[in-house]
PDB file of C-alpha atoms in Angstrom:
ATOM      1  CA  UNK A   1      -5.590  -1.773 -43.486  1.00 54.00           C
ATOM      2  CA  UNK A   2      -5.505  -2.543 -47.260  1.00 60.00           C
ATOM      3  CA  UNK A   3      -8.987  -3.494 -49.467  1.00 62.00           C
ATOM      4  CA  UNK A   4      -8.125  -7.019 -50.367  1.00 65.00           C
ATOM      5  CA  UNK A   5      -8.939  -6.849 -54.594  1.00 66.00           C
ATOM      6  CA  UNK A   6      -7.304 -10.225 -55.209  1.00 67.00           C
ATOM      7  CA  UNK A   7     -10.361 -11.945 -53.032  1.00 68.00           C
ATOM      8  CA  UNK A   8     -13.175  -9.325 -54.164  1.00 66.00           C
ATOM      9  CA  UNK A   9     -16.163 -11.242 -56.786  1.00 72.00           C
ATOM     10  CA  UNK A  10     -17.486  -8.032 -58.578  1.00 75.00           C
ATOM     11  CA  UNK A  11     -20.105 -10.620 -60.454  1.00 80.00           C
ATOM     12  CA  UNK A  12     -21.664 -10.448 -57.045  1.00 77.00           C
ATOM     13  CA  UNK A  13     -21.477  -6.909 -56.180  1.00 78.00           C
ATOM     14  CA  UNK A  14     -22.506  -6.180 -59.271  1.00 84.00           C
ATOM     15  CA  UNK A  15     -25.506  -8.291 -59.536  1.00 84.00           C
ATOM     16  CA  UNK A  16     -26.419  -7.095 -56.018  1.00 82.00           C
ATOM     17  CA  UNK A  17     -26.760  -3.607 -57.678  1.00 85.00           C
ATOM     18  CA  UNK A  18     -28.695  -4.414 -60.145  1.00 87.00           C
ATOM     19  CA  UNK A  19     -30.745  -6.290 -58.453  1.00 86.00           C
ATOM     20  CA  UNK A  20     -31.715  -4.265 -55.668  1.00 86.00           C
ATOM     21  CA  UNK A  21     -30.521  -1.483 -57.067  1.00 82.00           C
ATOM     22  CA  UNK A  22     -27.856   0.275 -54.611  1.00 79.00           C
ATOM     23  CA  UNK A  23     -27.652  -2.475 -52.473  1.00 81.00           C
ATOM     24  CA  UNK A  24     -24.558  -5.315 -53.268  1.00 76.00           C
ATOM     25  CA  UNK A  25     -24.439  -8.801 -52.260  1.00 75.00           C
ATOM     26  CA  UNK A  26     -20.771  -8.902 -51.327  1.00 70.00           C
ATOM     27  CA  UNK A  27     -19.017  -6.240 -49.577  1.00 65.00           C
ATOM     28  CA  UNK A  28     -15.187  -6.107 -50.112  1.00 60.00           C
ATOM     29  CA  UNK A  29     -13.073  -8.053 -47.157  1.00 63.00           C
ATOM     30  CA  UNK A  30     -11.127  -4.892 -45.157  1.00 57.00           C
ATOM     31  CA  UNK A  31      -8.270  -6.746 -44.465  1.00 59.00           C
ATOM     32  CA  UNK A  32      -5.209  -8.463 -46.484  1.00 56.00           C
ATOM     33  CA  UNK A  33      -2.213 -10.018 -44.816  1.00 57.00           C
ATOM     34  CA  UNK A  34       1.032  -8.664 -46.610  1.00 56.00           C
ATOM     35  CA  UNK A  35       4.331 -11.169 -46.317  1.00 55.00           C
ATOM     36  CA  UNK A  36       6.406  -8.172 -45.702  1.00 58.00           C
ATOM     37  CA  UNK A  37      10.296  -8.756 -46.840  1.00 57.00           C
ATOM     38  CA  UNK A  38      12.154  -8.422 -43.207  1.00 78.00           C
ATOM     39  CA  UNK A  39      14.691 -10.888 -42.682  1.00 87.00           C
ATOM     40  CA  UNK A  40      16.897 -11.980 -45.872  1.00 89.00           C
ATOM     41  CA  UNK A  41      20.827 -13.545 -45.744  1.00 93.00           C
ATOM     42  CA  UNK A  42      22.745 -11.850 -48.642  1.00 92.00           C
ATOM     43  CA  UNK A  43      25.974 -14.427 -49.109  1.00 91.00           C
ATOM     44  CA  UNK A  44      28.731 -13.010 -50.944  1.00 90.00           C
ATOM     45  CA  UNK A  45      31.203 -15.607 -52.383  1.00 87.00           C
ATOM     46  CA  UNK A  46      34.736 -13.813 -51.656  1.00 82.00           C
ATOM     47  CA  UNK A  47      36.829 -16.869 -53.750  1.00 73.00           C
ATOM     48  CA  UNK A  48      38.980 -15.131 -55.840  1.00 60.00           C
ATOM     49  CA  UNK A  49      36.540 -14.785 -58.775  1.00 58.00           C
ATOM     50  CA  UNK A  50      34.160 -12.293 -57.555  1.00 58.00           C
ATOM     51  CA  UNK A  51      35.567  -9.491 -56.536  1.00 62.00           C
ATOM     52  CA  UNK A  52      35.828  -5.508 -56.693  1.00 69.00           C
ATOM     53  CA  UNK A  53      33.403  -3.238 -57.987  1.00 73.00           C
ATOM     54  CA  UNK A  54      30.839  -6.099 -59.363  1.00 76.00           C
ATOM     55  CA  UNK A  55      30.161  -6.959 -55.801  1.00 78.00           C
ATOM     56  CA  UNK A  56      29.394  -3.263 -54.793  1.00 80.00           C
ATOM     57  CA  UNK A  57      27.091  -2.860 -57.508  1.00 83.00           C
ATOM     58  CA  UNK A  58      25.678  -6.435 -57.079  1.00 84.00           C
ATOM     59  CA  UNK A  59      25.183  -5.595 -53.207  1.00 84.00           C
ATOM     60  CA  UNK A  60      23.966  -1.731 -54.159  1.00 84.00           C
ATOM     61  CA  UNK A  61      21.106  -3.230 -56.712  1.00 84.00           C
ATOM     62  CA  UNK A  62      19.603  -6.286 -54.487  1.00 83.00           C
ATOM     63  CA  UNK A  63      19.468  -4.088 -51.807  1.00 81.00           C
ATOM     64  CA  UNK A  64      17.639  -1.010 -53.891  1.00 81.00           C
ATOM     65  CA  UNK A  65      15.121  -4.056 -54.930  1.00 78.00           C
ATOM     66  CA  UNK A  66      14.854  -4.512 -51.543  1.00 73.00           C
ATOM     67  CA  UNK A  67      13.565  -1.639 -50.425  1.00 71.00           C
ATOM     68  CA  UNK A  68      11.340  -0.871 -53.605  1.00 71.00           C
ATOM     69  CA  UNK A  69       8.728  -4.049 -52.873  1.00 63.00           C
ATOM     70  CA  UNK A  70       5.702  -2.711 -51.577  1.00 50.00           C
ATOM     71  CA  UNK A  71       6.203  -4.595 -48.771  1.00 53.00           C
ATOM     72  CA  UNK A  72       9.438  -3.596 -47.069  1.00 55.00           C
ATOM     73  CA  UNK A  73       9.899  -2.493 -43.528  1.00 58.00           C
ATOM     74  CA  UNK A  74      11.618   0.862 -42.647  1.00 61.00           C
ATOM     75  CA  UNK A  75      13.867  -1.833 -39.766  1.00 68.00           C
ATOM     76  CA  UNK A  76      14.708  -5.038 -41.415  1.00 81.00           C
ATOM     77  CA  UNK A  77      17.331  -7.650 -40.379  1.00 87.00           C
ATOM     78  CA  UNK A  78      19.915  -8.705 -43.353  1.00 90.00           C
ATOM     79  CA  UNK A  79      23.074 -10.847 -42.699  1.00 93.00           C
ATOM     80  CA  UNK A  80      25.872  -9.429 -45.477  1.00 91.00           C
ATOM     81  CA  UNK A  81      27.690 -12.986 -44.922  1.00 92.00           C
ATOM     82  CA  UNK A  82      30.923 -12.680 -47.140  1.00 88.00           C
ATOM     83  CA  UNK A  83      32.548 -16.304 -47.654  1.00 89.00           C
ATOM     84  CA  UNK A  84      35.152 -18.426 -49.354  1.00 84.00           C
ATOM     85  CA  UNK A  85      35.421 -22.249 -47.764  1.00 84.00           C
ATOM     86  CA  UNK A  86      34.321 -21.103 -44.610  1.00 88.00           C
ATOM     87  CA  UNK A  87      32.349 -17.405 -43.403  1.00 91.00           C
ATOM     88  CA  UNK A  88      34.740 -14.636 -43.528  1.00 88.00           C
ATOM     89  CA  UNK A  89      32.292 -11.867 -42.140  1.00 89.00           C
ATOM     90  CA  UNK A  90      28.923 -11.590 -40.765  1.00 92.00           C
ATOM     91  CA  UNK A  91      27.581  -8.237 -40.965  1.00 91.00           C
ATOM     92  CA  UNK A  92      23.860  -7.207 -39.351  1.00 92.00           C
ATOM     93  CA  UNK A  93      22.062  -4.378 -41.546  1.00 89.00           C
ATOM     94  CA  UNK A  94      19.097  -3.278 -39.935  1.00 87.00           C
ATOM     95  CA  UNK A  95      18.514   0.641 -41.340  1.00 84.00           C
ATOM     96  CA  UNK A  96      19.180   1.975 -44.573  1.00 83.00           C
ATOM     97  CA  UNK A  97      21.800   4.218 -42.907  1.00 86.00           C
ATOM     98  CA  UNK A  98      23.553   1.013 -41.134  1.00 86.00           C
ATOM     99  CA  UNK A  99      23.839  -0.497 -45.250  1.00 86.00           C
ATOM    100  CA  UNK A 100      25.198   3.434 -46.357  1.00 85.00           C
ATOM    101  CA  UNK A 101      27.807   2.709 -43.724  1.00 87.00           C
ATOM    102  CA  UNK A 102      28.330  -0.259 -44.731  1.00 84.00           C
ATOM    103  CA  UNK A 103      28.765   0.386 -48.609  1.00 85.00           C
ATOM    104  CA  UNK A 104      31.306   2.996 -47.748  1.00 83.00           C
ATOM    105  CA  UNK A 105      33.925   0.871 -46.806  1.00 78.00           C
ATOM    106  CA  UNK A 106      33.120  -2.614 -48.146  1.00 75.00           C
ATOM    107  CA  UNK A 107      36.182  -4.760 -47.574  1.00 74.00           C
ATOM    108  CA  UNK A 108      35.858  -8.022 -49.124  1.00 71.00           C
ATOM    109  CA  UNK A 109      37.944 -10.952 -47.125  1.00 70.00           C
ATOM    110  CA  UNK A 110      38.622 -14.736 -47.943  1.00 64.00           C
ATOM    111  CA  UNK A 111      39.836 -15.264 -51.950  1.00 65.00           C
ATOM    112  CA  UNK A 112      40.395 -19.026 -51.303  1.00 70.00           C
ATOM    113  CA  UNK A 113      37.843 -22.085 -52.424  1.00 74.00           C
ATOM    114  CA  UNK A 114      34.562 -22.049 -52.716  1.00 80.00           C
ATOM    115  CA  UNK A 115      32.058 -24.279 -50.340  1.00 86.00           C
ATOM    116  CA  UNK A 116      28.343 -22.943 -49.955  1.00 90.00           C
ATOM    117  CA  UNK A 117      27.739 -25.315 -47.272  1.00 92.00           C
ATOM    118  CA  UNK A 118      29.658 -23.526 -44.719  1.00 93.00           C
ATOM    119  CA  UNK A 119      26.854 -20.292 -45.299  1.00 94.00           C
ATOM    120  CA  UNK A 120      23.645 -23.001 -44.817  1.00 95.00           C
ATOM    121  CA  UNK A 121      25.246 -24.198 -41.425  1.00 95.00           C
ATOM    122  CA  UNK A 122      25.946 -20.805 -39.959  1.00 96.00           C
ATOM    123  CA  UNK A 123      22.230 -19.580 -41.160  1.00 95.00           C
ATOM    124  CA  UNK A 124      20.864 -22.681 -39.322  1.00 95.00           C
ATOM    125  CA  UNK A 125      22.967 -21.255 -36.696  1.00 95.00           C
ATOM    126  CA  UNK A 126      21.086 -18.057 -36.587  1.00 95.00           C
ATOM    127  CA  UNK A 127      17.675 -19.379 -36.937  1.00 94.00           C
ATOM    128  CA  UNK A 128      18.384 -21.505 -33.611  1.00 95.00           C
ATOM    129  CA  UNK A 129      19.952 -18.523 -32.088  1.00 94.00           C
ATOM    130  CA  UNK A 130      16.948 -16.999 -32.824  1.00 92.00           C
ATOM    131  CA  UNK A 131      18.205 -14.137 -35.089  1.00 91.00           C
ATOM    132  CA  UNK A 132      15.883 -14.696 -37.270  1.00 91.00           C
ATOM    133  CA  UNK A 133      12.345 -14.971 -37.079  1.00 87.00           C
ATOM    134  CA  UNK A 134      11.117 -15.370 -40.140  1.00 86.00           C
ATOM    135  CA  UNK A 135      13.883 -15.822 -42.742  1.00 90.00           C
ATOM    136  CA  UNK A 136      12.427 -14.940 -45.991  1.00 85.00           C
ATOM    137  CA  UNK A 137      15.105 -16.529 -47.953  1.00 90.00           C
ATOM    138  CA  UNK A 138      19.219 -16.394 -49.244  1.00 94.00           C
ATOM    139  CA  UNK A 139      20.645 -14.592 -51.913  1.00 93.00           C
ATOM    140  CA  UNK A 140      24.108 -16.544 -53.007  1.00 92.00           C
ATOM    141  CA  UNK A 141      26.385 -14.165 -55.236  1.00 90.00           C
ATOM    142  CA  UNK A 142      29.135 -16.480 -56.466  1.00 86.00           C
ATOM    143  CA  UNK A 143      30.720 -17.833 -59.949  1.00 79.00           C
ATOM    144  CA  UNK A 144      29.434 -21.241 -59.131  1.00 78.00           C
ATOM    145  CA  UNK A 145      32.496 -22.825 -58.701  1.00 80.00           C
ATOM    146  CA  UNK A 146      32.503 -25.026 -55.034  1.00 83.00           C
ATOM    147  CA  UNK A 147      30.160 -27.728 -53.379  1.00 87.00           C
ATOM    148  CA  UNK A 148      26.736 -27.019 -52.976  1.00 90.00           C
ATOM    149  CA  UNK A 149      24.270 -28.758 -49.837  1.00 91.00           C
ATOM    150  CA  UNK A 150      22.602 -32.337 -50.544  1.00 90.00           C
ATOM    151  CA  UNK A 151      19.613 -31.282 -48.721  1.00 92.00           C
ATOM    152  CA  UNK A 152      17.218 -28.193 -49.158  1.00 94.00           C
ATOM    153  CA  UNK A 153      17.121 -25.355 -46.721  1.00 94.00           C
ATOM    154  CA  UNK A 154      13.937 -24.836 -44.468  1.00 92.00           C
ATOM    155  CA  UNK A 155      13.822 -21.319 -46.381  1.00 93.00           C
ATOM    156  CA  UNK A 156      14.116 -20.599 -49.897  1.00 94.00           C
ATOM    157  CA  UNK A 157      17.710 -19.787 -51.915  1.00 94.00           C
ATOM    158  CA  UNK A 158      18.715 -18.313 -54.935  1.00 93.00           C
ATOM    159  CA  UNK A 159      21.642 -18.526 -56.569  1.00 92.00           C
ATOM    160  CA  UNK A 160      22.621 -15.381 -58.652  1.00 90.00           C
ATOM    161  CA  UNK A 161      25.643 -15.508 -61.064  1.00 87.00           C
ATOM    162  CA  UNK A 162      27.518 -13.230 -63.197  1.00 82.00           C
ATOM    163  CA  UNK A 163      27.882 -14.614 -67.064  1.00 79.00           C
ATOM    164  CA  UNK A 164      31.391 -14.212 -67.884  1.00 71.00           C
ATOM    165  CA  UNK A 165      32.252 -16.302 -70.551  1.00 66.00           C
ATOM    166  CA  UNK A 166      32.296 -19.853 -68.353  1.00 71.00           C
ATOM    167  CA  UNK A 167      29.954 -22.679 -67.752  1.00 80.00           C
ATOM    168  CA  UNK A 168      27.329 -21.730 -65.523  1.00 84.00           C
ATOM    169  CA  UNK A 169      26.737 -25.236 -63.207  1.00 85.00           C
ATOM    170  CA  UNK A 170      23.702 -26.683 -62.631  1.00 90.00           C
ATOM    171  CA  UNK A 171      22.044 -25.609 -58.508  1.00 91.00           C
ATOM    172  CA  UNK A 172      20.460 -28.317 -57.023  1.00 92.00           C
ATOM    173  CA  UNK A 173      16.827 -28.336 -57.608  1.00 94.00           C
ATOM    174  CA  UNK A 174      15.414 -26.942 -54.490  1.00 95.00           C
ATOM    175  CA  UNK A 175      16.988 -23.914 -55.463  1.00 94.00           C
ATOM    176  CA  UNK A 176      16.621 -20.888 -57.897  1.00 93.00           C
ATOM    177  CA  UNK A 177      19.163 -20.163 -60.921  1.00 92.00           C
ATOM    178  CA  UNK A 178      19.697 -16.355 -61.614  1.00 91.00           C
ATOM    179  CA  UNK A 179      22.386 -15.508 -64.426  1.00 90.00           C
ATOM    180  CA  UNK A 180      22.752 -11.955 -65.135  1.00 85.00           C
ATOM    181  CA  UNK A 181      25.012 -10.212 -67.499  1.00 81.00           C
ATOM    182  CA  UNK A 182      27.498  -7.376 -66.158  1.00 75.00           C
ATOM    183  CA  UNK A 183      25.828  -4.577 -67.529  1.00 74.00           C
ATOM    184  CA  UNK A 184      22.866  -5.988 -65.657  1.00 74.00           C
ATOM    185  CA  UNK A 185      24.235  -5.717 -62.018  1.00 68.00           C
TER     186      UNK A 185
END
């Protein structure tokens, strides 16, 4: 149970006090709801530009950010979806141990074309499957280069790219444009 501050009018409390001296108008509301960060898709795009040890550290960082917010869960549910032109690999993080595991021995798989669409159809997938209920949102890693959705997703995206010298493309306006520099990752 958390004071809510954000709703909290001190002109009232405070004229409470002086009015009646140590009596205020307003008490403070006892409860606030938090939107805790639970259920996220992390897509990796495995086309033969990103690769190697910028992934790791890309992966390594969001998920660090992850777990700083004051509102993360000790069990969450993240999708690792790795992809080219179609999903190479699915993989379900739900402890911080399951993501040490799974930073040991990343394998990336795919290195052909680039289509994001493929990653928005097999999330939509999961939502009617029921693995997920309440997506926060998708994280797409990826140079850029392929064929992004016509329509927006019923959850929100962000697509995160590394600046390496080429054209960074426009995203579709229903989504968010992150471009970060190596040293940044």
């Amino acid at each position: 149970m958390h004071i809510n501050d954000d709703e909290f009018d001190y002109i009232y409390y405070t004229y409470g006090l002086k009015l009646y001296e140590n009596m205020p108008l307003v008490e403070p509301l006892e409860y606030r709801e938090n939107k805790r960060i639970r259920e996220f898709v992390i897509a990796i795009d495995t086309s033969g530009s990103c690769q190697g040890a910028t992934v790791e550290r890309f992966l390594q960082k969001t998920y660090e950010i992850l777990k700083n917010t004051e509102s993360y869960f000790s069990r969450v549910n993240i999708h690792i979806i790795q992809c080219d032109s179609k999903i190479q690999r699915d993989v379900k993080v739900t402890t911080d141990d399951e993501f040490d595991a799974y930073m040991q021995d990343v394998q990336l798989s795919g290195f052909g074309g680039t289509d994001f669409r493929p990653v928005f159809d097999y999330v939509d997938e999961l939502i009617e499957r029921h693995e997920f209920q309440n997506l926060r949102g998708l994280i797409y890693f990826t140079d850029g280069r392929g064929t992004f959705p016509e329509q927006p997703p019923d959850y929100e995206t962000a697509f995160v790219f590394v600046e390496e010298g080429f054209e960074i493309p426009e995203v579709p306006p229903w989504a968010i444009k992150l471009v970060l520099r190596e040293e940044e990752i």
